[in-house]
Coordinates of C-alpha atoms in Angstrom, one line a residue:
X1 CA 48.2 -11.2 26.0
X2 CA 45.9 -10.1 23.5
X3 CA 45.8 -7.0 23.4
X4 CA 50.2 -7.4 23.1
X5 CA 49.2 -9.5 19.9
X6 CA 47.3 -7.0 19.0
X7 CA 50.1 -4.2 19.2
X8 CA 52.2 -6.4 17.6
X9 CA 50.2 -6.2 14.7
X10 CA 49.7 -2.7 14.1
X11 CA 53.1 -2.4 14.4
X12 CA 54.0 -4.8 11.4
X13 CA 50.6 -4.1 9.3
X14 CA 50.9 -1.4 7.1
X15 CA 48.2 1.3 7.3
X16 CA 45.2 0.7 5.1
X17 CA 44.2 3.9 3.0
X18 CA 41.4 5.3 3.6
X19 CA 38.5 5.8 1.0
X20 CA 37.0 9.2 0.3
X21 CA 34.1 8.1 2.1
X22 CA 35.9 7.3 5.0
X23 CA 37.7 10.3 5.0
X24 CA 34.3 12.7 4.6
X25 CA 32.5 10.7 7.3
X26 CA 35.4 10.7 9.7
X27 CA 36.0 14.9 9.1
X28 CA 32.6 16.6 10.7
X29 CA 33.5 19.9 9.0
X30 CA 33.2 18.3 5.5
X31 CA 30.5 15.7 6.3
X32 CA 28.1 18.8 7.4
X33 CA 28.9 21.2 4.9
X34 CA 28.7 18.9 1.9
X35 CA 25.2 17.9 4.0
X36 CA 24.2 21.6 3.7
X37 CA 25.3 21.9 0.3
X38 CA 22.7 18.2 -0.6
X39 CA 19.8 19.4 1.5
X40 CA 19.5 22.5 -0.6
X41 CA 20.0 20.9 -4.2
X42 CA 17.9 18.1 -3.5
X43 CA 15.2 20.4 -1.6
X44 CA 15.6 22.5 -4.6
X45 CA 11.9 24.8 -5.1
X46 CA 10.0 22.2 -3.6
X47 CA 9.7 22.7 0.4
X48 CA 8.0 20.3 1.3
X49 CA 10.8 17.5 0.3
X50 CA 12.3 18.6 2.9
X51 CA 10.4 16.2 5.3
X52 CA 11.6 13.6 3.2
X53 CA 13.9 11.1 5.4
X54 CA 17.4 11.7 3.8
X55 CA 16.4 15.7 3.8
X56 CA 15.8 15.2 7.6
X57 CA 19.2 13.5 8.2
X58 CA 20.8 16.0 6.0
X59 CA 19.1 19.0 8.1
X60 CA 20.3 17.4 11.3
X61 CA 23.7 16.9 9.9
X62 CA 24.1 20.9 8.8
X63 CA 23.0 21.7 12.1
X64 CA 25.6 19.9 14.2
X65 CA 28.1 21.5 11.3
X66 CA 26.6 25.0 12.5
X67 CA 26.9 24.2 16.2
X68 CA 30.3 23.0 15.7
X69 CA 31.9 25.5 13.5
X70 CA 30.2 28.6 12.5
X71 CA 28.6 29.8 16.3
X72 CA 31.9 29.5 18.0
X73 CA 33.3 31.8 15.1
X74 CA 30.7 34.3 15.9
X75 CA 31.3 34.4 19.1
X76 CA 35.1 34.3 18.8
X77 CA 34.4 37.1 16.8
X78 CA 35.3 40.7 17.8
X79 CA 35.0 42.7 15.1
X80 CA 31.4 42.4 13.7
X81 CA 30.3 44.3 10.7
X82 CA 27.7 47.5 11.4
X83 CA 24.7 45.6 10.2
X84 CA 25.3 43.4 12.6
X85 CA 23.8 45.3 16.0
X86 CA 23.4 42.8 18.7
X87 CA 26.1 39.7 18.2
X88 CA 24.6 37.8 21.3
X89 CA 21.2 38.3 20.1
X90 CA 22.1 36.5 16.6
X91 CA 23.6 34.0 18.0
X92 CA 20.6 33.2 20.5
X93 CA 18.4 32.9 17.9
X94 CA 20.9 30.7 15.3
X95 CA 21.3 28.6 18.5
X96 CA 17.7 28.5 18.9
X97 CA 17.0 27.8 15.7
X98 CA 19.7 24.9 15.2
X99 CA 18.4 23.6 18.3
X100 CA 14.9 22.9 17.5
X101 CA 15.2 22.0 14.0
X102 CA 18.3 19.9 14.7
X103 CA 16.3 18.3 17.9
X104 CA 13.0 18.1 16.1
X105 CA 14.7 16.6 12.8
X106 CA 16.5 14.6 15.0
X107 CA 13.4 12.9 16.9
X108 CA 11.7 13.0 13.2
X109 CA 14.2 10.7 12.2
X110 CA 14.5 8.5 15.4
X111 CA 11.0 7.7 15.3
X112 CA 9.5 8.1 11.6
X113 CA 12.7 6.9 8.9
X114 CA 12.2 3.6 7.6
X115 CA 15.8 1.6 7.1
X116 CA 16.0 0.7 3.2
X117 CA 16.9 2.7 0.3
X118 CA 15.3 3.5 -3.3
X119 CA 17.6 0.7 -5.9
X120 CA 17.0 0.3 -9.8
X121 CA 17.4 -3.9 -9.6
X122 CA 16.2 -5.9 -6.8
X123 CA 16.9 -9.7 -6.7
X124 CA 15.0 -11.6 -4.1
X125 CA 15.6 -13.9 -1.8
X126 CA 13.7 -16.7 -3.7
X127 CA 15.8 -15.4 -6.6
X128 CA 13.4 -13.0 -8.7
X129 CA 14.5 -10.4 -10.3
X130 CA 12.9 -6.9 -10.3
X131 CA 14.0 -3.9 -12.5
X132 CA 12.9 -0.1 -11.7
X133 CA 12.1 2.0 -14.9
X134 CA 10.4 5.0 -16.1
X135 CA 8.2 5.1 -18.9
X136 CA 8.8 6.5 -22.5
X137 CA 4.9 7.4 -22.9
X138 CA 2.0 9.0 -21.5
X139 CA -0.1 8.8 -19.2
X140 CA 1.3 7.1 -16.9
X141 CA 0.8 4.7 -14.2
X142 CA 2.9 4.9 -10.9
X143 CA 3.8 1.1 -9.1
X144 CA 5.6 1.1 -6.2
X145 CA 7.5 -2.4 -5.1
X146 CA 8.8 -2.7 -1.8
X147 CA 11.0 -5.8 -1.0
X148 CA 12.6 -7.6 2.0
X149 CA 9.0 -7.2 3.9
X150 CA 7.2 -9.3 6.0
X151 CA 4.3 -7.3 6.6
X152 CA 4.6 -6.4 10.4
X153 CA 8.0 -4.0 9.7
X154 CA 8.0 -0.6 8.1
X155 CA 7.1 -1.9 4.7
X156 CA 4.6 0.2 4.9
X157 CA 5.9 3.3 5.8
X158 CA 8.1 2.9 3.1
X159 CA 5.4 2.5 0.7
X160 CA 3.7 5.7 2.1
X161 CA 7.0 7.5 2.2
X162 CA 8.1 6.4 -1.5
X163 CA 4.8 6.9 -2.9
X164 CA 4.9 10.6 -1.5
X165 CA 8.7 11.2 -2.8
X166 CA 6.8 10.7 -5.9
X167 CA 3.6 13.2 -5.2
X168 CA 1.2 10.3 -4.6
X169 CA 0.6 11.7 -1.1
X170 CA -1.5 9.0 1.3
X171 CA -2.5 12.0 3.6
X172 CA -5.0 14.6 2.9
X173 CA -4.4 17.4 4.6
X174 CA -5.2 20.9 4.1
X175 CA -1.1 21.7 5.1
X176 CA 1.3 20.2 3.2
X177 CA 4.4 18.4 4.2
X178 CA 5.7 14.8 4.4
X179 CA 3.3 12.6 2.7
X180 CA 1.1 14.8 3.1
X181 CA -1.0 17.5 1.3
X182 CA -4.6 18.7 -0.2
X183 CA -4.5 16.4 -2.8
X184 CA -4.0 13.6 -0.6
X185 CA -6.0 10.1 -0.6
X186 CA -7.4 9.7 2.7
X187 CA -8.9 12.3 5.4
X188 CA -9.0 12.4 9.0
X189 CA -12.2 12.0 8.8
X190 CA -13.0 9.5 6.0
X191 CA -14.6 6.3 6.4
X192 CA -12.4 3.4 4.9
X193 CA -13.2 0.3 3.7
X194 CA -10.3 -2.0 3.5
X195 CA -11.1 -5.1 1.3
X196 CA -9.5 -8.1 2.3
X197 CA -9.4 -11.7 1.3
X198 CA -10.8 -13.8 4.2
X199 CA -12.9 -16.9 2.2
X200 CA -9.5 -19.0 2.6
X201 CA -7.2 -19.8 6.1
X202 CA -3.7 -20.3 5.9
X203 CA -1.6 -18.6 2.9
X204 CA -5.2 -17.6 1.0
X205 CA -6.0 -15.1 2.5
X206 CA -4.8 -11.8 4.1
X207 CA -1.7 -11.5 5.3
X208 CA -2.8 -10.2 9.2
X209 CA 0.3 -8.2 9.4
X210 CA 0.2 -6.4 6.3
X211 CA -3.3 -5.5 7.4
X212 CA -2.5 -4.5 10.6
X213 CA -0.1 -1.7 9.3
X214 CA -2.5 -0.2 6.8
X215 CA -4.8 0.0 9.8
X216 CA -1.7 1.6 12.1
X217 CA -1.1 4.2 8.8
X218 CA -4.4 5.4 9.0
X219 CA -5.4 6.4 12.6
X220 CA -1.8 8.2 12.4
X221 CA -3.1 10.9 10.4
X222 CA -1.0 13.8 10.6
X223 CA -4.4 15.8 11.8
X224 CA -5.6 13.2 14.0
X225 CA -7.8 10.2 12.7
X226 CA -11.7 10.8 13.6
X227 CA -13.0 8.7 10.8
X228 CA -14.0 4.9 10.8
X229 CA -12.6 2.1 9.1
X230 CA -13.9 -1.0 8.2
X231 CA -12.3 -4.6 7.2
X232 CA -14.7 -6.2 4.9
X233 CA -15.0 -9.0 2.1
X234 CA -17.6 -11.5 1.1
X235 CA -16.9 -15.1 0.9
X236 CA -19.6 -15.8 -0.8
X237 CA -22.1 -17.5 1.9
X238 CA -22.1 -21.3 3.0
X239 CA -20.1 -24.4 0.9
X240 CA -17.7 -22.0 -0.1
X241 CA -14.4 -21.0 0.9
X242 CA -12.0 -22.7 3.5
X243 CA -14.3 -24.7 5.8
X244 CA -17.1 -24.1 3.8
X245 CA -18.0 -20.9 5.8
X246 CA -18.1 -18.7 2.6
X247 CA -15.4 -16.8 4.5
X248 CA -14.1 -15.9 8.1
X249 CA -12.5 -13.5 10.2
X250 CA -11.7 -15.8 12.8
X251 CA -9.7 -19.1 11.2
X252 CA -7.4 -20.8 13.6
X253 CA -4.7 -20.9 10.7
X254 CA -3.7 -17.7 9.2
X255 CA -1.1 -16.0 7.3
X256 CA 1.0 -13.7 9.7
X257 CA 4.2 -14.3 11.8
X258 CA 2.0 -15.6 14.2
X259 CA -0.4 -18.3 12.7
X260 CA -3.0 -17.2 15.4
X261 CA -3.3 -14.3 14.8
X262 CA -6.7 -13.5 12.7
X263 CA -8.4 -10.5 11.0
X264 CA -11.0 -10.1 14.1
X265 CA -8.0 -10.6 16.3
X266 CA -6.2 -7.7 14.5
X267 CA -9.1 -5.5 14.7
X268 CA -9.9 -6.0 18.7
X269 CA -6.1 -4.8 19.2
X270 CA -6.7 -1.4 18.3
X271 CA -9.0 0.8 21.4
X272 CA -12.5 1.5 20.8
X273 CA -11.5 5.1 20.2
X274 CA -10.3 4.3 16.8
X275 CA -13.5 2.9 15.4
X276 CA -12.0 0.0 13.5
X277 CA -14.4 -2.4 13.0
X278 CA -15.1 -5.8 10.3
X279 CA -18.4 -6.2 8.3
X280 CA -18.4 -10.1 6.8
X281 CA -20.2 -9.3 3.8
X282 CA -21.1 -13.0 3.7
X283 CA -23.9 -12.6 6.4
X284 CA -26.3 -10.2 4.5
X285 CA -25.3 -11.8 0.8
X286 CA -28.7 -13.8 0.7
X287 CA -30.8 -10.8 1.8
X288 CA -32.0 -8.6 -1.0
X289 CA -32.6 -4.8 0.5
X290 CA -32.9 -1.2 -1.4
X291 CA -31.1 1.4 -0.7
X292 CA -31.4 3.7 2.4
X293 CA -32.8 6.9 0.4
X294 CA -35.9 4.7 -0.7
X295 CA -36.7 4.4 2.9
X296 CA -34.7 0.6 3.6
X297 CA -32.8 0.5 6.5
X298 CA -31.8 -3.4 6.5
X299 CA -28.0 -4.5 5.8
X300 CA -28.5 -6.5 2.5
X301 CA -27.7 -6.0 -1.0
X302 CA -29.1 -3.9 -3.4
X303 CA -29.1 -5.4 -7.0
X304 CA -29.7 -3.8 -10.4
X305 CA -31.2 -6.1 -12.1
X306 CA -30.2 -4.6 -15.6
X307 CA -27.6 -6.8 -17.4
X308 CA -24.5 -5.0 -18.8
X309 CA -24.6 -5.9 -22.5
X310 CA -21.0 -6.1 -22.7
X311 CA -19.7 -8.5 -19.8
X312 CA -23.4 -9.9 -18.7
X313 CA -22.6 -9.0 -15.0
X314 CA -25.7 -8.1 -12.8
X315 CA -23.9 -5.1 -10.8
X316 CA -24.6 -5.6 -6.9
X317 CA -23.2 -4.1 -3.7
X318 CA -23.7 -4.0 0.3
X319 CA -25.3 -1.6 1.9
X320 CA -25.0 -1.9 5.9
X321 CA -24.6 -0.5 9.2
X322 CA -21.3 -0.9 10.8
X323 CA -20.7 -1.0 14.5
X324 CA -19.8 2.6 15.1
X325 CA -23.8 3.3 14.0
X326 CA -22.7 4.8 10.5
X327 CA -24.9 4.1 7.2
X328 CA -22.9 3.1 4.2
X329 CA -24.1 2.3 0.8
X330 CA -20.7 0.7 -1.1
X331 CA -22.0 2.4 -4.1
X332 CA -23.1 5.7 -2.9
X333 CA -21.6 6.6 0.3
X334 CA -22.3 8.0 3.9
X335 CA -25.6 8.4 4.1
X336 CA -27.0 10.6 6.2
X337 CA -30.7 9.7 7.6
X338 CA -31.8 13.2 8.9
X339 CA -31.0 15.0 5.5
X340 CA -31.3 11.4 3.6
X341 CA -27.9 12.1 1.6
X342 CA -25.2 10.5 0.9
X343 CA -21.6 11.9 1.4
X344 CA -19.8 9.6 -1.4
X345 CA -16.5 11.6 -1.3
X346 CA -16.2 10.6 2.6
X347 CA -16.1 6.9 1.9
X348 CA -12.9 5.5 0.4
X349 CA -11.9 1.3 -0.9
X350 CA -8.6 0.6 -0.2
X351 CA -8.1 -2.7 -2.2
X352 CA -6.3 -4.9 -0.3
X353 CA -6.0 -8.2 -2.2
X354 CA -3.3 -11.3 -2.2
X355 CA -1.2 -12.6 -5.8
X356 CA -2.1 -16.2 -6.0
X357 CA -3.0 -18.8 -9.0
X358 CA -6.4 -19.4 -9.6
X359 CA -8.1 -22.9 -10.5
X360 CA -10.9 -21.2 -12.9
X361 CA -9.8 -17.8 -14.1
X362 CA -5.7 -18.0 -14.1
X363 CA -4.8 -15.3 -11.0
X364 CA -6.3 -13.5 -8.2
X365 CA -4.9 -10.3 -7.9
X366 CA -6.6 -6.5 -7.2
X367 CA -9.1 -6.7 -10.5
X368 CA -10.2 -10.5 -8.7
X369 CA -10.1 -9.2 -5.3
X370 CA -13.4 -7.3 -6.2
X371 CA -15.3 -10.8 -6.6
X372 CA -15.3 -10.4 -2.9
X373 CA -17.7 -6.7 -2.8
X374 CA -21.2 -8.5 -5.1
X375 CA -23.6 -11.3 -4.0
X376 CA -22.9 -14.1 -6.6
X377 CA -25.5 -15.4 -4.5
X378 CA -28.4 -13.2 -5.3
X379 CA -27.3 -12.8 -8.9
X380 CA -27.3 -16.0 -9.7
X381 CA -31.0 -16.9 -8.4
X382 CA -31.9 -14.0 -10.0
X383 CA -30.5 -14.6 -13.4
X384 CA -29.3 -18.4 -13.0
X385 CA -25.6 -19.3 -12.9
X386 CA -25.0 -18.1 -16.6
X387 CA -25.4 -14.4 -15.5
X388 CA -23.7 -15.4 -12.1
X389 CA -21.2 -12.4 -11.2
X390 CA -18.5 -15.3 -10.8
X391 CA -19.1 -16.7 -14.7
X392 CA -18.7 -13.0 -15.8
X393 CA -15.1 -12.7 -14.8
X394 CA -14.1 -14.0 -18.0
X395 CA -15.9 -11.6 -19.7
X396 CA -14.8 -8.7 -18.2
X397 CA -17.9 -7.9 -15.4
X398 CA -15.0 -6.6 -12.6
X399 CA -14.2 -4.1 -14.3
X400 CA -17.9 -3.0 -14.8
X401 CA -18.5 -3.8 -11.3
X402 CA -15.8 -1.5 -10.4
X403 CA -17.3 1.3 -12.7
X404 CA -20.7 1.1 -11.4
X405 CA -20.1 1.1 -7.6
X406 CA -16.6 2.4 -6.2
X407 CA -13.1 2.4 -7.5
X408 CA -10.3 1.8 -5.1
X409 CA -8.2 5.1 -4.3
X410 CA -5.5 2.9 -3.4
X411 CA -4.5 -0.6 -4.8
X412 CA -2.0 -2.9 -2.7
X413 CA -1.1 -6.5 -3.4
X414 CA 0.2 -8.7 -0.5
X415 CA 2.9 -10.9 -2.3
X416 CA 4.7 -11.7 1.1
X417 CA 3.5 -15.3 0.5
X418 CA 2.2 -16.2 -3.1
X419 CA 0.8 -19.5 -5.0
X420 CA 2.6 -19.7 -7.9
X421 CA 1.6 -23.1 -9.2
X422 CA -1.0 -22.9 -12.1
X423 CA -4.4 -23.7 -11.3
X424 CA -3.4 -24.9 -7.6
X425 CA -5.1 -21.9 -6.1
X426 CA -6.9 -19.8 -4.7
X427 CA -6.9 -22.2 -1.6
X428 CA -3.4 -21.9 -0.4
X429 CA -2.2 -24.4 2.3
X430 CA 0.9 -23.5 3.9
X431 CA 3.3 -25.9 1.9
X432 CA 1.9 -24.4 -1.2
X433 CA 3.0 -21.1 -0.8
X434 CA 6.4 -19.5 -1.6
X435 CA 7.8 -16.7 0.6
X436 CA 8.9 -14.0 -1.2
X437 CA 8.4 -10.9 1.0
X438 CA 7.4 -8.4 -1.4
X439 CA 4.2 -5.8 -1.5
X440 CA 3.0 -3.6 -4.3
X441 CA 0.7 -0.6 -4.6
X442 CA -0.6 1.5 -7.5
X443 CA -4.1 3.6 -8.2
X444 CA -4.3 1.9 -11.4
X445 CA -5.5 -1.9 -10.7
X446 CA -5.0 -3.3 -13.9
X447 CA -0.9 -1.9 -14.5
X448 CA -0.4 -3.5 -10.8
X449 CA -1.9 -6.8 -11.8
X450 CA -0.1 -6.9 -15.3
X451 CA 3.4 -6.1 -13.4
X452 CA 2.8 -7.6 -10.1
X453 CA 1.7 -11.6 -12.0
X454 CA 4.4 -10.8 -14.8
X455 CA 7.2 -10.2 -12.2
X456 CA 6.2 -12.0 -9.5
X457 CA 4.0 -14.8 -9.8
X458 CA 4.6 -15.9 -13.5
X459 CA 8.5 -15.3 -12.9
X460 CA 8.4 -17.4 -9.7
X461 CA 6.8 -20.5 -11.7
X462 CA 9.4 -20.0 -14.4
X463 CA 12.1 -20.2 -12.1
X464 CA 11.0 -23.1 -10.2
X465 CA 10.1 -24.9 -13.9
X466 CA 11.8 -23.5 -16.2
X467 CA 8.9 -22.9 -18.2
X468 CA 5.9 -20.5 -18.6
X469 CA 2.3 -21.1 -17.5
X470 CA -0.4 -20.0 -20.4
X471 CA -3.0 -19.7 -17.5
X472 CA -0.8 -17.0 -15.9
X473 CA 1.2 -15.1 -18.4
X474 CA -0.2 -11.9 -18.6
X475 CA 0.8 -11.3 -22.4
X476 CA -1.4 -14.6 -23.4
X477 CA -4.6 -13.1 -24.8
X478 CA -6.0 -16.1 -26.0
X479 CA -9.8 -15.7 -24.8
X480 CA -10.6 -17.1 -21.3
X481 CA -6.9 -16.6 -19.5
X482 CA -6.0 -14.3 -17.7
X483 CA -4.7 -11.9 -20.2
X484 CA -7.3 -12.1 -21.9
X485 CA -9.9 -11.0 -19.2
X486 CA -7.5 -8.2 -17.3
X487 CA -7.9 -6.7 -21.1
X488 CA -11.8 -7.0 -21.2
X489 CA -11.8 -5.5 -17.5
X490 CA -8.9 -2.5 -18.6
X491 CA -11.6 -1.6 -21.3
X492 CA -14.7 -1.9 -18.7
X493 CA -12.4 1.1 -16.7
X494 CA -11.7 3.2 -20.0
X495 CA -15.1 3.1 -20.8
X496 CA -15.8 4.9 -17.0
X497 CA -13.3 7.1 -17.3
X498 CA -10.5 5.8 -15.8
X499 CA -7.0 6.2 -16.3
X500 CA -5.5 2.5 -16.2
X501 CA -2.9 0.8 -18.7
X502 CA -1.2 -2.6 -19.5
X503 CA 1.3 -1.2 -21.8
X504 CA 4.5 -1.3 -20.0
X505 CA 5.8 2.0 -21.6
X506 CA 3.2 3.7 -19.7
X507 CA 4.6 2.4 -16.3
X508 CA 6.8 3.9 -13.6
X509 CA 8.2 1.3 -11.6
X510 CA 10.1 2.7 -7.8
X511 CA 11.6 -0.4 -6.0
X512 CA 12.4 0.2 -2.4
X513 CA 14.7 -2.7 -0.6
X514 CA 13.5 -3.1 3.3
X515 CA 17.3 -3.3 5.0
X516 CA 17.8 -6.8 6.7

């Protein structure tokens, strides 16, 4: 009876007219040739975008066009021209050829293409809205936004793959290809340091997913991943933080799909093989050491007791031994106790921080995140709490802090779940948070905060208030806010040499929307 309806239907309907797209994806002769015709414009002089993903489903596309079309012609073929000496020959290897790199592209794309595509506006879920732009001066700082993520999807694959489409390549590698290259950021055999946020449960801290596929990204090195990586953060020591543990790796409540599911939890998942590993810097932030080369081989923190003249900070940092057996000085490295060096180069920060409000200082964001790497502890007993690290934020000491031990090589913000109520963080309790599903990344910590709290946070408070927050506008640089300090901190990084901007004409912005 239906299926008589549904005659009766086709019969009386009129035919709908088909759009050019329909037509070219419905005609395999057109699709594949135009296919051809886009793989080699948009590879252009530049081989290795054709690993990209579209170039890889472009390539598979010209292949089935080859199959289809142009072998059979050959072969129908009985006149061939003199330079042509062996017809089956030719057409083994164009068969061959099609074969693998159709198969190989094929399986590529199967296995390694991320669903979502590059947009120039993004409006959220929640209802933000996000622009893409380019800037108008130089130099320039590169953020990359990818929405509709919830941290345990291919949000960060698309990160990797969008920052390489724009030659910031997360791979080093002496061959070059997909994301991939010499003047990548990480090795196969780097030590990594991912620094988290683990002194709050619930929505402060970490999202366990997120970390979970950084941790995934690395050990897939292209050339095999023989190095070590370590999650790490200090809390601070007793009384403070969520339970007064001065941080944890094992709360009951955490933020991930699966509320269980902690930092250590995420780290036991992976084998032994991979050497992944946490270091709570909160155990060793009352014990004062020196550093290995002076012949000190305790976990502690090494403390220079000068005081920066500028932001007061007292600049301190963790040396330790991590599980695997490997020496590492935050501040100077591998080090190496039979030739007492230090291998600085080998040991890479990726700063993994969370975009909340915060009670004292306004918003916790990549610049904060570092509070987490001294002993406030130590400083302050040393110096009292005016010279605290903690009372020098205001001033501008994170930025120093950052100077005079180790920059990040990668910055990325977990804004899946975020605090956007003034002053109500950095404790985050589940009904605080808002959900927005976003992550952003950028070497330059100070453009990512300026963009990621303008954007984000600040715009997520307006829209629930319909007003603005002085503590969290980025543009208020009235003395003690947080525009105000990410300024003092931008010039703490120019001073060391490094290339950072809050001038929104020096920003690149590449959105990337996660398909649903």
């Amino acid at each position: 009876m239906r299926e008589t309806k549904r005659r009766e239907r086709e019969m009386h309907d009129p035919p709908k007219e088909k759009s050019i797209r329909d037509i070219i994806k419905g005609n395999l002769f057109v699709f594949g040739l135009i296919s051809g015709i886009w793989f080699i414009l948009r590879t252009g002089r530049k081989p290795s975008r054709a690993t990209y993903p579209c170039q890889q489903a472009a390539l598979f596309n010209t292949n089935i066009w080859i199959a289809s079309y142009v072998l059979p012609v050959i072969m129908a073929t009985e006149k061939i021209p003199t330079f042509i000496q062996d017809r089956k020959k030719i057409v083994a290897i164009i068969g061959i050829i099609a074969f693998v790199t159709g198969a190989g592209g094929y399986n590529w794309y199967l296995n390694q293409s991320v669903t979502g595509q590059s947009i120039e506006q993004a409006i959220t879920d929640y209802g933000l809205t996000l622009d893409a732009r380019t800037a108008s001066l130089f130099p320039v700082s590169d953020i990359f936004v990818i929405t509709g993520t919830n941290g345990a999807d291919d949000g960060v694959k698309a990160l990797i793959s969008n920052m390489g489409e724009q030659s910031l390549l997360f791979y080093k590698s002496q061959s070059s290809g997909r994301n991939k290259g010499p003047n990548g950021l990480i090795s196969s055999n780097d030590v990594i340091i991912i620094k988290v946020n683990c002194q709050w449960d619930e929505r402060g801290g970490t999202n366990t997913d997120l970390l979970k596929s950084i941790i995934q990204a690395i050990i897939e090195h292209p050339d095999g991943f023989t190095g070590e990586i370590i999650v790490s953060d200090n809390g601070q020591g007793e009384n403070r933080g969520s339970l007064n543990l001065g941080g944890s790796f094992t709360y009951l409540e955490n933020n991930a799909l699966n509320p269980a599911q902690s930092i250590q939890n995420v780290v036991d998942s992976f084998p032994e093989s991979n050497k992944v590993s946490t270091y709570l810097w909160s155990d060793i932030t009352e014990t004062r050491v020196y550093e290995y080369s002076m012949g000190d081989f305790d976990d502690g923190y090494v403390v220079n007791t000068t005081v920066n003249p500028r932001t007061g900070i007292m600049v301190s940092y963790a040396k330790f031994k991590t599980k695997y057996g490997t020496y590492v000085s935050f501040k100077n490295g591998v080090y190496d106790s039979t030739n007492n060096t230090y291998d600085s180069e080998r040991l890479k920060v990726i700063n993994l921080s969370m975009l909340k409000s915060h009670s004292a200082y306004g918003v916790s964001a990549s610049i904060k995140n570092y509070m987490g790497v001294p002993s406030d502890v130590i400083t302050s007993e040393i110096s009292g709490r005016s010279l605290a690290t903690h009372s020098t934020i205001g001033r501008g000491g994170l930025g120093t802090l950052m100077v005079e031990t180790r920059y990040p090589i990668l910055n990325i913000i977990d804004a899946i779940w975020i605090n956007a109520v003034p002053g109500n963080g950095p404790w985050t309790p589940y009904e605080s948070a808002t959900e927005t599903n976003i992550i952003t990344a950028s070497t330059d910590p100070v453009a990512l905060d300026y963009w990621s709290v303008k954007y984000i946070l600040h715009q997520a408070w307006q829209l629930r208030t319909n007003t603005n927050s002085e503590s969290m506008d980025p543009d208020n640089t009235t003395f003690g806010f947080f525009g105000n300090w990410l300024r003092l901190s931008m010039d703490e990084l120019i001073r060391g040499g490094y290339q950072v901007n809050i001038d929104e004409e020096h920003m690149n912005v590449y959105l990337y929307q996660m398909s649903q």
